[in-house]
Amino acid sequence: DADVTQTPRNRITKTGKRIMLECSQTKGHDRMYWYRQDPGLGLRLIYYSFDVKDINKGEISDGYSVSRQAQAKFSLSLESAIPNQTALYFCATSDLRGQGGDTQYFGPGTRLTVL
Amino acid sequence: GQNIDQPTEMTATEGAIVQINCTYQTSGFNGLFWYQQHAGEAPTFLSYNVLDGLEEKGRFSSFLSRSKGYSYLLLKELQMKDSASYLCAVRDNTNAGKSTFGDGTTLTVKP
């Protein structure tokens, strides 16, 4: 079974709709992240959480909100979707323990299209 | 903040060696990562450097010079499956200990 899962994997929606993307992990990591990736571009951080009571904005948080329901779950919401939010969204987890120095482990991604 | 630079695209021949460079500027350096990302898929971890020098893992090696703000990823004996984007990420203690990703280098391996 995958350590980091995302649902849904694909979603097509219309402008103005509220959308929730969910992320679950079985790695036991404290840190979780949401990124978006646009074609030909790198990963841009939307929100991150270092533990259940910690929520922080990333570089492009406008138009998004998150909820850290438990150590294993981190959800991303688009309150009113707009076409320029069409992108590939990745959830990731990391942990300071071990030799990896905060290596990030990514979910498979959610491809979101806003019409 | 951080500034991370990588070439946008590179092309190499199957069986050859390719070096992908990454330069960065940061005030609280605490590690550099390389990730591989095939088109439409999630990034996967390749290597981690926090001290100067070369780390070797099979066909892949990664080098770091902290004084120069410079790293490279060396891929030997290139295979077609190595065609992917390679992302450099820098962890910064002055940035809440988070990693910031470069835009990635798209490598195309030709027969």
Coordinates of C-alpha atoms in Angstrom, one line a residue:
Chain A
D1 CA 0.0 0.0 0.0
A2 CA 1.1 3.5 -0.8
D3 CA 2.5 5.5 2.2
V4 CA 1.0 8.8 1.0
T5 CA -2.4 8.8 -0.7
Q6 CA -4.4 11.5 -2.3
T7 CA -8.1 11.6 -3.2
P8 CA -9.4 12.2 -5.8
R9 CA -6.7 11.5 -8.4
N10 CA -8.6 13.5 -11.0
R11 CA -11.3 16.1 -10.7
I12 CA -13.0 18.4 -13.2
T13 CA -15.1 21.2 -11.7
K14 CA -16.7 24.5 -12.6
T15 CA -15.8 28.0 -11.7
G16 CA -17.2 29.0 -8.3
K17 CA -17.5 25.4 -6.9
R18 CA -16.0 24.4 -3.5
I19 CA -13.5 21.6 -3.8
M20 CA -11.6 19.6 -1.2
L21 CA -8.5 17.5 -1.9
E22 CA -7.6 15.0 0.7
C23 CA -4.2 13.6 1.8
S24 CA -3.5 10.7 4.1
Q25 CA -0.2 9.2 5.2
T26 CA 0.8 6.0 7.0
K27 CA 4.5 7.1 7.5
G28 CA 3.9 8.6 10.9
H29 CA 5.5 11.9 9.9
D30 CA 4.7 15.1 11.7
R31 CA 5.2 17.4 8.7
M32 CA 2.8 17.7 5.8
Y33 CA 2.7 20.0 2.8
W34 CA 0.5 20.9 -0.1
Y35 CA 2.1 22.0 -3.4
R36 CA 0.8 22.9 -6.8
Q37 CA 2.7 22.3 -10.1
D38 CA 1.9 24.0 -13.3
P39 CA 3.1 22.6 -16.7
G40 CA 6.9 23.1 -17.1
L41 CA 7.2 24.7 -13.7
G42 CA 8.5 23.7 -10.3
L43 CA 6.7 23.0 -7.1
R44 CA 5.1 25.9 -5.4
L45 CA 4.2 25.6 -1.7
I46 CA 0.6 26.4 -0.8
Y47 CA 0.4 25.5 2.9
Y48 CA 2.4 23.4 5.4
S49 CA 1.9 22.0 8.8
F50 CA 4.6 20.8 11.2
D51 CA 2.2 19.1 13.6
V52 CA -1.6 18.8 14.2
K53 CA -1.9 22.3 15.8
D54 CA 0.4 24.0 13.4
I55 CA -0.8 25.6 10.1
N56 CA 1.3 27.9 8.0
K57 CA 0.9 29.7 4.7
G58 CA 3.2 29.0 1.9
E59 CA 4.1 31.3 -1.1
I60 CA 0.8 31.0 -2.9
S61 CA -1.9 30.5 -0.2
D62 CA -4.5 33.0 -1.6
G63 CA -7.7 31.2 -2.6
Y64 CA -6.8 28.1 -0.6
S65 CA -7.4 26.8 2.9
V66 CA -6.3 23.7 4.8
S67 CA -7.3 21.5 7.7
R68 CA -5.0 19.2 9.7
Q69 CA -7.6 16.8 11.1
A70 CA -5.0 14.4 12.6
Q71 CA -1.3 13.6 12.3
A72 CA -2.1 11.4 9.3
K73 CA -4.6 13.7 7.4
F74 CA -4.2 17.1 5.7
S75 CA -6.9 18.5 3.5
L76 CA -6.7 21.3 1.0
S77 CA -9.8 23.3 0.1
L78 CA -10.5 25.7 -2.8
E79 CA -13.4 27.8 -1.5
S80 CA -14.5 29.1 -4.9
A81 CA -12.5 27.5 -7.7
I82 CA -11.2 29.6 -10.6
P83 CA -9.7 28.5 -13.9
N84 CA -6.1 29.5 -13.0
Q85 CA -6.2 27.0 -10.2
T86 CA -6.1 24.3 -12.8
A87 CA -2.9 22.4 -11.9
L88 CA -1.4 19.2 -10.6
Y89 CA -1.6 19.2 -6.8
F90 CA 0.8 17.2 -4.6
C91 CA 0.7 16.4 -0.9
A92 CA 4.0 15.5 0.8
T93 CA 5.2 14.4 4.2
S94 CA 8.6 14.7 6.0
D95 CA 10.2 13.9 9.3
L96 CA 13.3 15.3 10.9
R97 CA 14.1 12.0 12.4
G98 CA 16.6 9.7 10.6
Q99 CA 19.4 10.5 8.3
G100 CA 17.3 12.0 5.5
G101 CA 17.3 15.5 6.9
D102 CA 13.7 16.2 6.2
T103 CA 13.4 14.3 3.0
Q104 CA 9.9 14.7 1.5
Y105 CA 7.7 11.9 0.3
F106 CA 5.1 12.7 -2.2
G107 CA 1.6 11.4 -2.9
P108 CA 0.7 10.5 -6.4
G109 CA -0.9 13.9 -7.2
T110 CA -4.4 15.2 -8.0
R111 CA -5.0 16.6 -11.4
L112 CA -7.6 19.4 -11.0
T113 CA -9.3 21.1 -13.9
V114 CA -11.5 24.2 -13.3
L115 CA -13.7 25.0 -16.3
Chain B
G1 CA 14.5 34.2 0.9
Q2 CA 16.2 31.8 -1.5
N3 CA 17.2 31.9 -5.1
I4 CA 17.7 28.5 -6.7
D5 CA 18.9 28.2 -10.3
Q6 CA 19.0 25.2 -12.6
P7 CA 19.2 24.8 -16.3
T8 CA 15.7 24.4 -17.8
E9 CA 16.5 21.6 -20.3
M10 CA 19.4 19.3 -21.1
T11 CA 19.8 16.5 -23.7
A12 CA 22.2 13.6 -23.5
T13 CA 22.8 10.3 -25.3
E14 CA 22.1 6.9 -23.9
G15 CA 25.2 5.5 -22.2
A16 CA 26.8 8.9 -21.7
I17 CA 27.4 10.9 -18.5
V18 CA 25.5 14.1 -17.7
Q19 CA 25.9 16.7 -15.0
I20 CA 23.0 18.9 -13.8
N21 CA 24.0 21.9 -11.9
C22 CA 22.2 23.8 -9.2
T23 CA 23.2 27.1 -7.6
Y24 CA 21.6 28.6 -4.6
Q25 CA 21.6 31.6 -2.3
T26 CA 20.4 31.2 1.2
S27 CA 21.4 32.5 4.6
G28 CA 20.6 29.5 6.7
F29 CA 21.7 26.5 4.6
N30 CA 20.8 23.2 6.2
G31 CA 20.9 20.6 3.4
L32 CA 20.3 20.1 -0.3
F33 CA 18.1 17.5 -1.9
W34 CA 17.8 16.1 -5.4
Y35 CA 14.5 14.6 -6.6
Q36 CA 13.5 12.9 -9.8
Q37 CA 10.1 13.5 -11.4
H38 CA 8.9 11.6 -14.4
A39 CA 6.2 13.4 -16.4
G40 CA 2.8 13.4 -14.7
E41 CA 4.2 11.5 -11.6
A42 CA 5.3 12.5 -8.1
P43 CA 8.8 13.5 -7.3
T44 CA 10.9 10.9 -5.7
F45 CA 14.0 11.4 -3.5
L46 CA 17.4 10.8 -5.1
S47 CA 20.0 12.3 -2.8
Y48 CA 20.8 14.5 0.2
N49 CA 23.9 16.5 0.9
V50 CA 24.5 18.6 4.0
L51 CA 28.4 18.5 4.1
D52 CA 30.8 19.4 1.3
G53 CA 31.8 16.6 -1.0
L54 CA 30.5 13.8 -3.2
E55 CA 27.8 11.3 -2.3
E56 CA 27.6 8.3 -4.6
K57 CA 24.6 6.0 -5.0
G58 CA 25.0 3.6 -7.9
R59 CA 24.8 5.4 -11.2
F60 CA 23.9 8.7 -9.5
S61 CA 26.2 11.0 -7.5
S62 CA 25.6 14.4 -5.9
F63 CA 28.2 17.0 -5.0
L64 CA 27.9 20.0 -2.7
S65 CA 30.1 23.0 -2.1
R66 CA 28.6 25.2 0.6
S67 CA 31.1 28.0 0.2
K68 CA 30.2 28.3 -3.5
G69 CA 26.4 27.7 -3.1
Y70 CA 26.7 25.0 -5.7
S71 CA 25.6 21.4 -6.2
Y72 CA 25.5 19.0 -9.1
L73 CA 23.8 15.7 -9.8
L74 CA 25.9 13.4 -12.0
L75 CA 24.2 10.6 -13.9
K76 CA 26.4 7.9 -15.4
E77 CA 25.6 5.2 -18.0
L78 CA 22.5 7.0 -19.0
Q79 CA 19.4 5.0 -19.7
M80 CA 16.2 6.0 -21.6
K81 CA 14.3 5.7 -18.3
D82 CA 16.4 8.5 -16.9
S83 CA 14.5 11.0 -19.1
A84 CA 12.7 13.0 -16.4
S85 CA 12.9 16.3 -14.5
Y86 CA 15.4 16.7 -11.8
L87 CA 14.5 19.1 -9.0
C88 CA 17.1 20.7 -6.7
A89 CA 15.7 21.7 -3.2
V90 CA 17.4 23.6 -0.5
R91 CA 16.5 23.5 3.2
D92 CA 16.9 26.8 5.1
N93 CA 16.8 27.2 8.8
T94 CA 15.8 30.8 8.5
N95 CA 12.8 29.7 6.4
A96 CA 11.2 27.6 9.2
G97 CA 13.4 24.8 8.2
K98 CA 11.5 24.2 5.0
S99 CA 12.8 23.2 1.7
T100 CA 12.4 25.4 -1.4
F101 CA 12.4 23.8 -4.8
G102 CA 14.0 25.0 -8.0
D103 CA 12.0 24.9 -11.2
G104 CA 13.8 21.7 -12.2
T105 CA 15.8 20.5 -15.2
T106 CA 14.2 18.4 -17.8
L107 CA 16.6 15.8 -19.1
T108 CA 15.9 14.1 -22.4
V109 CA 18.0 10.9 -23.1
K110 CA 18.3 10.1 -26.8
P111 CA 19.3 6.7 -28.3

